[in-house]
Coordinates of C-alpha atoms and ligand atoms in Angstrom, one line a residue:
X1 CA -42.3 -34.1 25.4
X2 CA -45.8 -34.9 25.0
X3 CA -47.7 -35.2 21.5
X4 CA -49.3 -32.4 19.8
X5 CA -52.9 -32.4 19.9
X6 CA -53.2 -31.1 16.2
X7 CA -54.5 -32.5 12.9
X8 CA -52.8 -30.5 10.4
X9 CA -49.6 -31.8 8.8
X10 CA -46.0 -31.3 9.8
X11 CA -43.2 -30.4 7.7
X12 CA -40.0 -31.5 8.1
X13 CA -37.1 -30.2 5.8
X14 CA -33.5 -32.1 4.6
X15 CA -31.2 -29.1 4.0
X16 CA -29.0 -30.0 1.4
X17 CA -28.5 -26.5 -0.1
X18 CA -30.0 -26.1 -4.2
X19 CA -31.1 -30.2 -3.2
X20 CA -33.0 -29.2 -0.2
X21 CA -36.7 -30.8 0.0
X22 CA -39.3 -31.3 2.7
X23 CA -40.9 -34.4 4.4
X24 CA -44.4 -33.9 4.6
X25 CA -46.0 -36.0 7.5
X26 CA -49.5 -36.2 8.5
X27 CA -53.0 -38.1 8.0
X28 CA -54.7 -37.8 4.4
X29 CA -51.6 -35.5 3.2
X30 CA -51.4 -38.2 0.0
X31 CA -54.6 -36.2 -0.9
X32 CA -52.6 -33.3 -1.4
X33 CA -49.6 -35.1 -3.2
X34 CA -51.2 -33.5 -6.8
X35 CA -51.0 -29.9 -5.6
X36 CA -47.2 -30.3 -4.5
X37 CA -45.9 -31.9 -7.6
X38 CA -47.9 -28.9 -9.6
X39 CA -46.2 -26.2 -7.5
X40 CA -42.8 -27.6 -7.5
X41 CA -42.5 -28.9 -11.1
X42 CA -45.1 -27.0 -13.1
X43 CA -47.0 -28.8 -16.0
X44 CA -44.5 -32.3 -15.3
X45 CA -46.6 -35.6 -16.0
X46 CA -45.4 -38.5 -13.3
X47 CA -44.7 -42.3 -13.9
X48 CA -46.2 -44.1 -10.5
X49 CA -43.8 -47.0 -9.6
X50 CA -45.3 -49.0 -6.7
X51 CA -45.6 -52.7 -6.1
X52 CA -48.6 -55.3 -6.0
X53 CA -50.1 -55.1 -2.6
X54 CA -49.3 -51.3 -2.3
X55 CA -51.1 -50.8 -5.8
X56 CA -54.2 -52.7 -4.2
X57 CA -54.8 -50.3 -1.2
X58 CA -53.7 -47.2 -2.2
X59 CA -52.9 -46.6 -6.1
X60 CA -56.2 -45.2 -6.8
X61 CA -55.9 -42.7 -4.0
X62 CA -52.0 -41.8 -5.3
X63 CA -53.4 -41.9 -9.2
X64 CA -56.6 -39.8 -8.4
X65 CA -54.4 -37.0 -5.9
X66 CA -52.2 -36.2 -8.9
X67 CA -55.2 -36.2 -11.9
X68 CA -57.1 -33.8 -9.6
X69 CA -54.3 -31.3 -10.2
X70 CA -54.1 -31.9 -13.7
X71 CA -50.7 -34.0 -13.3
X72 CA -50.7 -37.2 -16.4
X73 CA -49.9 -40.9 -15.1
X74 CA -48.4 -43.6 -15.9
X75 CA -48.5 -46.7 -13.8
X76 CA -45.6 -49.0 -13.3
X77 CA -46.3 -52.2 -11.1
X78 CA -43.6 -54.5 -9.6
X79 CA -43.9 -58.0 -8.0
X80 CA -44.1 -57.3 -4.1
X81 CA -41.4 -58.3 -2.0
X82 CA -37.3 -57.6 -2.1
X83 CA -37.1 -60.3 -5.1
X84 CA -37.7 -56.8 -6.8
X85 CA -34.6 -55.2 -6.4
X86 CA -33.0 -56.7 -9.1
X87 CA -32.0 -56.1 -12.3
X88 CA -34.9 -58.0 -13.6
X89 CA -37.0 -55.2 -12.1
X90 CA -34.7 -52.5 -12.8
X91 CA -34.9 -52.7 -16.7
X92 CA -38.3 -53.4 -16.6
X93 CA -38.8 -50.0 -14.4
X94 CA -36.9 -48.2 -16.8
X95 CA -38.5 -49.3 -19.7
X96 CA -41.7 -48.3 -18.5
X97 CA -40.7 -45.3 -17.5
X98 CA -38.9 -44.5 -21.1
X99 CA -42.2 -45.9 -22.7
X100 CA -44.3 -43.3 -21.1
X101 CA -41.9 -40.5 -22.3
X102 CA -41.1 -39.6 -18.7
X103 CA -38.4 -36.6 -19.6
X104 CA -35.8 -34.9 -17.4
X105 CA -38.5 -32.2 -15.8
X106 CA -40.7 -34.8 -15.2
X107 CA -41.2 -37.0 -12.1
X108 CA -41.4 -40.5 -11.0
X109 CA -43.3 -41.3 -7.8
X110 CA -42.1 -44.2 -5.7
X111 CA -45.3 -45.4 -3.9
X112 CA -44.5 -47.8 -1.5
X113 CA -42.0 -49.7 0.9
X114 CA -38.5 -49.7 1.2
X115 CA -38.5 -52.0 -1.7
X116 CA -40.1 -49.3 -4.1
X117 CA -38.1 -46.5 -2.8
X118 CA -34.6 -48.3 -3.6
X119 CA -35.8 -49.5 -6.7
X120 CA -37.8 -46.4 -8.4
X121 CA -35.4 -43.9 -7.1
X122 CA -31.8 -46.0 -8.3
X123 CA -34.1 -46.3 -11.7
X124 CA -34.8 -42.3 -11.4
X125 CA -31.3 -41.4 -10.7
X126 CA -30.2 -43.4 -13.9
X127 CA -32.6 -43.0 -16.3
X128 CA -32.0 -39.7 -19.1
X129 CA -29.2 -39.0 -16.8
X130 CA -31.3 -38.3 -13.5
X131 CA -34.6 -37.5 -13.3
X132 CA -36.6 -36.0 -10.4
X133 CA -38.4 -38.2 -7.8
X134 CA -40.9 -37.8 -5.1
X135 CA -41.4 -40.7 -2.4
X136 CA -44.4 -41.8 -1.2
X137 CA -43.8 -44.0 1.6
X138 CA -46.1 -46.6 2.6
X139 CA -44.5 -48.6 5.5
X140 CA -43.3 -47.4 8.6
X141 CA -40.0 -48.3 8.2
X142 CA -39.7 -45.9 4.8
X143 CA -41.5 -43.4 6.7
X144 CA -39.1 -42.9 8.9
X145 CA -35.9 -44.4 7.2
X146 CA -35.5 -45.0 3.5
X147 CA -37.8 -42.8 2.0
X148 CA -34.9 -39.7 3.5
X149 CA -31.4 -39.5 2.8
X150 CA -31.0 -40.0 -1.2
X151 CA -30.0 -43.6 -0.5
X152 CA -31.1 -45.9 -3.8
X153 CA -30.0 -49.8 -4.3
X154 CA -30.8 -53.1 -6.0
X155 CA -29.4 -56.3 -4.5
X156 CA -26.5 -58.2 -6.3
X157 CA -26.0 -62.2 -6.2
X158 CA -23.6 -61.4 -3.8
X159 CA -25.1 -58.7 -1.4
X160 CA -28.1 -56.5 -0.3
X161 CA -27.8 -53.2 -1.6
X162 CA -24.7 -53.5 -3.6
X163 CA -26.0 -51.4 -6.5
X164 CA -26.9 -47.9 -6.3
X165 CA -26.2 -44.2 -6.2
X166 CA -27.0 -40.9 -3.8
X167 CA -30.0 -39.2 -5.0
X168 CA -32.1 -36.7 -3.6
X169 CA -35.7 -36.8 -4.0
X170 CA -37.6 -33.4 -4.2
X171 CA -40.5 -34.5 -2.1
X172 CA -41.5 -37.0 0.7
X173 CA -44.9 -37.2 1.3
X174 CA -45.7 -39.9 4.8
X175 CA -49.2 -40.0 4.6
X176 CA -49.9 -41.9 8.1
X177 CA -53.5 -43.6 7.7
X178 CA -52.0 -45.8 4.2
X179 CA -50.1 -47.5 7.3
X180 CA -53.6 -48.5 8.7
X181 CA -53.4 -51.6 6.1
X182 CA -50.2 -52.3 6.9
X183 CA -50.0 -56.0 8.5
X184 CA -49.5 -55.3 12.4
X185 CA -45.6 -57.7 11.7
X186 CA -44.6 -55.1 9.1
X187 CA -46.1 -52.2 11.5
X188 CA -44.1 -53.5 14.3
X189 CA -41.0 -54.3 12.5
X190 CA -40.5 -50.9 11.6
X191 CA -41.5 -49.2 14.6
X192 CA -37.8 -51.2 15.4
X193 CA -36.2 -48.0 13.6
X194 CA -38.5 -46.1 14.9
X195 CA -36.7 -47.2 18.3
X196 CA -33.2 -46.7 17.0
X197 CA -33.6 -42.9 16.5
X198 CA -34.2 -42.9 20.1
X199 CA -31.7 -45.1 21.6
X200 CA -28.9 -43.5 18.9
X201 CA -29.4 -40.2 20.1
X202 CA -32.6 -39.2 22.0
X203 CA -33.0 -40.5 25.7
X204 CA -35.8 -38.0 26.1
X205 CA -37.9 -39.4 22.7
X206 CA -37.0 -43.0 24.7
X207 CA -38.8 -42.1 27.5
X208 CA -41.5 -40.5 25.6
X209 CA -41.6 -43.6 23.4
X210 CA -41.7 -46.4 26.5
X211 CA -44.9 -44.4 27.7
X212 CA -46.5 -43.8 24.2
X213 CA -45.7 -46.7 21.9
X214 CA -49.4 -47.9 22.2
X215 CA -50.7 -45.1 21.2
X216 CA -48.2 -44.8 18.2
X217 CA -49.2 -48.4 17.5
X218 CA -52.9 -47.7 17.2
X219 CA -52.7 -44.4 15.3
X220 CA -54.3 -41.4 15.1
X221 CA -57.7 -42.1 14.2
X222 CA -58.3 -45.3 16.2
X223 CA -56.5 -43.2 18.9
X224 CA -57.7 -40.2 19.2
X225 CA -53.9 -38.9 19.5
X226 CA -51.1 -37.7 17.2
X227 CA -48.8 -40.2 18.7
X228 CA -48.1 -41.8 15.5
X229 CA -47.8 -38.4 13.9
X230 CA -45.5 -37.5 16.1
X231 CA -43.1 -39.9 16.3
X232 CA -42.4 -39.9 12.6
X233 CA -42.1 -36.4 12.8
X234 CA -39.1 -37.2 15.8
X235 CA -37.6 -40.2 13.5
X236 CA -37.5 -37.8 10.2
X237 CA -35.7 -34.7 12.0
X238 CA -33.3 -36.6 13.2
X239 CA -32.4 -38.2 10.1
X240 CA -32.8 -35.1 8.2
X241 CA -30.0 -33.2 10.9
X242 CA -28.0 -36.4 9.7
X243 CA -27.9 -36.4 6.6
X244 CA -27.8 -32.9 6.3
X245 CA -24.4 -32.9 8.1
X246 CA -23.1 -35.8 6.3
X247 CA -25.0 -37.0 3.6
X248 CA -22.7 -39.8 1.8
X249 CA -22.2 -41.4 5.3
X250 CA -18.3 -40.5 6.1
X251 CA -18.8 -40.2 9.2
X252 CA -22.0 -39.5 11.9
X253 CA -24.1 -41.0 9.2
X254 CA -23.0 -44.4 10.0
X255 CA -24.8 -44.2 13.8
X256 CA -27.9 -44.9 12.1
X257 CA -26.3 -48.2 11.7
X258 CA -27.2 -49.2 15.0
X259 CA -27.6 -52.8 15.5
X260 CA -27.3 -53.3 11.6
X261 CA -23.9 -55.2 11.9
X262 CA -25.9 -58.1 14.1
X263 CA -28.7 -57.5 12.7
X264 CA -27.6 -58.3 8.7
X265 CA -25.8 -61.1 10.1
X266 CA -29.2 -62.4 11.5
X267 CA -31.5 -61.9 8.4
X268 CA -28.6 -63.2 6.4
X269 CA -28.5 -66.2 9.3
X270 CA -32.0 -66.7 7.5
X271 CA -31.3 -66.5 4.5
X272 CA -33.7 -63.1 4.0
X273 CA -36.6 -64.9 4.9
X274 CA -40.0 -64.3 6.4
X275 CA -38.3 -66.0 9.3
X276 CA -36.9 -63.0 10.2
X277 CA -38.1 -59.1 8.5
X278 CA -35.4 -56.7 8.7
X279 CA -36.5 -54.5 11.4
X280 CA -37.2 -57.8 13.8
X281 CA -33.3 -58.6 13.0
X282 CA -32.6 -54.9 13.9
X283 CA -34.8 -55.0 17.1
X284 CA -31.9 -58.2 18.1
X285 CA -29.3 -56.6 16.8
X286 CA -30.0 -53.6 18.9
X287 CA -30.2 -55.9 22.1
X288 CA -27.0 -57.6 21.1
X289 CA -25.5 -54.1 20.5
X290 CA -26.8 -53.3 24.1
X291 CA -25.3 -56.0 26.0
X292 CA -22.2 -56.2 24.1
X293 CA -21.9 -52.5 24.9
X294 CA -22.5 -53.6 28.3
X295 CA -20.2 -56.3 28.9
X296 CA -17.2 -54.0 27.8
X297 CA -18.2 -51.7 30.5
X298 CA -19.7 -49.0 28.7
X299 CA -22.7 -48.5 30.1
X300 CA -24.4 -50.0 33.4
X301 CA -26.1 -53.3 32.5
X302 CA -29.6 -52.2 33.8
X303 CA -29.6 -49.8 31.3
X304 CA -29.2 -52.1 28.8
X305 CA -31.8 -53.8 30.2
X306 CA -33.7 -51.2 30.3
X307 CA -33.3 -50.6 26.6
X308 CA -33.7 -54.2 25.5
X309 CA -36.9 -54.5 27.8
X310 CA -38.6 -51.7 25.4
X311 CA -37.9 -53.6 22.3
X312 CA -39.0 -56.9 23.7
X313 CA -42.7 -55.1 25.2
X314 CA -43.6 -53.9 21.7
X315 CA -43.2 -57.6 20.7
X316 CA -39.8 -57.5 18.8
X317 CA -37.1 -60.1 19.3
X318 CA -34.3 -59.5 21.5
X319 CA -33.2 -63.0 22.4
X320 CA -31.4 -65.7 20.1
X321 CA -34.2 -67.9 21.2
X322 CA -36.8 -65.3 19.7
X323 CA -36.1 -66.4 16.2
X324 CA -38.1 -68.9 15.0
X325 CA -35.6 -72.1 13.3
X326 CA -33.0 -71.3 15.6
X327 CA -29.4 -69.7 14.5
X328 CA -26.1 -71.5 13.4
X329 CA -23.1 -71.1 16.0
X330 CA -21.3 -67.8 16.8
X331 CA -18.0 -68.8 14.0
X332 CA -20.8 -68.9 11.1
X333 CA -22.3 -65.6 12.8
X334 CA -18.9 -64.2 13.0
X335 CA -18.3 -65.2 9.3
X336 CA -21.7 -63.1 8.0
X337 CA -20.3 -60.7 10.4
X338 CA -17.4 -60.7 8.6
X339 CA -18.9 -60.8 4.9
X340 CA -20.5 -57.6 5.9
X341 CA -17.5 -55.6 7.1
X342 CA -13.8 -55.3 6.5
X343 CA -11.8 -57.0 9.1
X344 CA -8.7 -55.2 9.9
X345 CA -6.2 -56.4 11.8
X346 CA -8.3 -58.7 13.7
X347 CA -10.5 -55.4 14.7
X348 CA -14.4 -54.4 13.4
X349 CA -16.2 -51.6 13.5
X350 CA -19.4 -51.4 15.5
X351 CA -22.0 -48.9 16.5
X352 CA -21.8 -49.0 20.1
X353 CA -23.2 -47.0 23.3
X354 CA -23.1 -45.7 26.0
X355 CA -25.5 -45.1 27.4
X356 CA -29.4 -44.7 25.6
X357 CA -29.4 -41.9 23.8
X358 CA -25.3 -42.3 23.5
X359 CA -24.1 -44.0 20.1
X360 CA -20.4 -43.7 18.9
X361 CA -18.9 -45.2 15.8
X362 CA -16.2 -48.1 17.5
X363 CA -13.5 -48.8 14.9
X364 CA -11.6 -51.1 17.1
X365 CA -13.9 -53.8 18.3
X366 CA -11.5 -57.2 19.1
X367 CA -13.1 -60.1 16.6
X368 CA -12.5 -62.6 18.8
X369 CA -14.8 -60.4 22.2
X370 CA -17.2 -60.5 19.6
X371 CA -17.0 -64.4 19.1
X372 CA -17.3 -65.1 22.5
X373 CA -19.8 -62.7 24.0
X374 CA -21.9 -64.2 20.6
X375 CA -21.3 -67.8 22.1
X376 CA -22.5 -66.9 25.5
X377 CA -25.2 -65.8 24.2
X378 CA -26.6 -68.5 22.2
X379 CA -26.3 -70.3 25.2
X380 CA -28.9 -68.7 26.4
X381 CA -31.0 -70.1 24.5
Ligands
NAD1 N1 -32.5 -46.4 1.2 C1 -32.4 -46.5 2.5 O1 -31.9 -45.6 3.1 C2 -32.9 -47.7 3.2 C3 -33.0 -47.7 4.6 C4 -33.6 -48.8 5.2 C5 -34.1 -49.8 4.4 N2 -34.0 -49.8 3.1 C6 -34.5 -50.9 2.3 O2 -35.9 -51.0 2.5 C7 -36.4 -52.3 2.2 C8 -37.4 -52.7 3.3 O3 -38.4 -51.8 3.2 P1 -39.9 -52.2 3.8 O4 -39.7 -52.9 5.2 O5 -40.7 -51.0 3.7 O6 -40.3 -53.4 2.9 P2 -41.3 -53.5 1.6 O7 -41.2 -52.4 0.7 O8 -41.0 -54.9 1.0 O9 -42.7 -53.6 2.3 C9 -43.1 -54.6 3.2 C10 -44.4 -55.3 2.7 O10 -45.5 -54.5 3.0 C11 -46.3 -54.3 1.9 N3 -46.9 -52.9 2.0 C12 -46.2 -51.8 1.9 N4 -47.0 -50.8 2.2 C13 -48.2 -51.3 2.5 C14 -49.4 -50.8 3.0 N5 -49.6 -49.4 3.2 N6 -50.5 -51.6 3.2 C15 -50.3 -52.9 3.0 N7 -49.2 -53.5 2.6 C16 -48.1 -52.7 2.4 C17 -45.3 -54.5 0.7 O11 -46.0 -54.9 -0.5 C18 -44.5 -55.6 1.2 O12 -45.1 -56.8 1.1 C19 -35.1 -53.2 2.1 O13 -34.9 -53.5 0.8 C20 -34.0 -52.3 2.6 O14 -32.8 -52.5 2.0 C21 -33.4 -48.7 2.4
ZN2 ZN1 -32.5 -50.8 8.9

């Protein structure tokens, strides 16, 4: 597998029947995001939702793309930050959107993060009923994760993402140089799913990535190479087969859940703090999932090494000892653990592997191998 050489942009489509749509990935393509609202929903104005920093770099790019095909705007701005998913945010979305006389036929455009996707798209799915949306992704990790799939969510007091609906939107456009102002920390920590895609269920894209992530890391122009391109290209079809085979996540959706059980308990370890971004608690909980995988004898432990070495070259955490403030002890670990999931009978369910490249939904993981191998681990430290 070696990365294409070519400039022009590549389309990736989510086949979900009459909801089908395509993911549009390239450099400059937000240029073009005025002609592809135009052709799809003819003579619809748009209501730009997008958040502080976002609106700084690249809202006059987004606003200018759609005016130059004759599409109206309105612009909705929203505190940075996941503060924002919340219902604070929400109504005030809503009401901005209802206040420019955004219409079912019409369109709202999440420009932005993870943050801006969950927000403006649950807002979109609610508002008249459900109206259409098209996601304009600005970090790497809703380039390559939440900006596919339908998934929308606000946070409630008592959990991430607790709040939301399936819905579709009719467009992603991932135009690859807005990540050029994306702090190097954010770059990295999404490049973390980037790296799950891979280890879930791509050995070949692993070795492609362990020789290329430098070149994905310094994009195209800087570069000289598509490897950025590229590797968003890998991430979206992948997710797009997913989703496309199970959409509200009964079954092989749940792989992309990859290190998530750790990781959650992590972030949450941290109260959702700078301490610790969401992809850099995905990155350990990957590494965890690894060497737990390991230790039950699933796979030979230099391949989890091997695996868990990749993460921690790109900079990522792997270790315990690589968050900054240190962690609590494994029974407060295992209770966030246990916050996150249903317990049965003693038993949890885990994404494990076996091998890179080899992840299986584990329904009957023993709590208490869990504790322990958590225990050893913070040991380490
Ligand atoms: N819906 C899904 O399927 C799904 C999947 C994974 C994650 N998520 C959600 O995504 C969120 C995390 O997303 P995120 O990591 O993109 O966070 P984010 O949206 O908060 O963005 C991270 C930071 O980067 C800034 N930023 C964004 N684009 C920029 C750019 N081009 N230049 C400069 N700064 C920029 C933002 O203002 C913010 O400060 C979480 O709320 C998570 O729950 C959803
Ligand atoms: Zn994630």
């Amino acid at each position: 597998m070696t990365a294409p050489l070519r400039a022009d942009p590549t389309t990736v489509k989510v086949a979900l029947g009459a909801r089908s749509y395509d993911i549009v990935i390239g450099r400059g393509v937000l240029a073009s995001l005025g002609a592809r609202i135009a052709a799809l929903r003819p003579g619809a104005t748009a209501a730009i939702v997008t958040d502080d920093n976002v609106a700084r770099h690249h809202l006059a790019a987004a606003a200018a793309a759609l005016a130059d095909d004759g599409v109206a705007t309105t612009r909705v701005i929203v505190p940075a930050g996941e503060g924002s998913k919340n219902f604070r945010s929400f109504e005030e979305v809503c009401e901005a959107i209802i206040a420019a006389r955004i219409e079912r036929g019409d369109i709202v455009v999440a420009l932005g993060g993870g943050v801006i996707g969950d927000l403006a798209g649950f807002a979109a799915s609610v508002m008249r009923r459900g109206v259409d949306y098209v996601q304009v992704p600005t970090t790497l990790l809703a380039q390559v994760d939440s900006s596919v799939g339908g998934k929308t969510a606000i946070n409630s007091r008592y959990g991430k993402n607790l709040i939301g609906t399936f819905h579709q939107p009719i467009l992603v456009v991932a135009d690859t140089a807005v990540l050029d102002t994306l702090p190097p920390r954010e770059f990295r920590a999404g490049y973390a799913e980037v790296a799950k895609y891979a280890l879930l269920g791509d050995a070949a894209f692993f070795a492609w990535l362990e020789a290329n992530w430098r070149a994905v890391f310094a994009g195209g122009a800087a570069s000289g190479s598509f490897a950025r391109e590229h590797a968003i290209a890998v991430c979206c079809r992948a997710k797009a087969a997913i989703v496309a085979r199970d959409e509200r996540e009964t079954g092989e959706r749940a792989l992309l859940n990859l290190g998530h059980t750790f990781g959650h308990a992590l972030e949450a370890a941290c109260g959702f703090s700078d301490r610790l971004l969401h992809g850099e608690a995905i990155a350990a909980g990957m590494a965890l999932a690894f060497a737990f995988s390991a230790r039950q004898g699933l796979l030979p432990a230099a391949e989890a090494e091997r695996a868990i070495r990749h993460l921690a070259a790109v900079g990522l955490p792997t270790r315990p000892r690589d968050i900054p403030g240190g962690l609590p002890p494994a029974d407060r670990l295992m209770d966030l653990i246990a916050q996150d999931k249903k317990v049965r009978r003693g038993m949890l369910t885990f994404i494990l592997v076996r091998g890179i490249g080899s992840a299986f939904v584990e329904t009957g993981v023993d709590r208490e191998a869990v504790r322990a191998f958590l225990d050893q681990k913070l040991a380490e430290q």
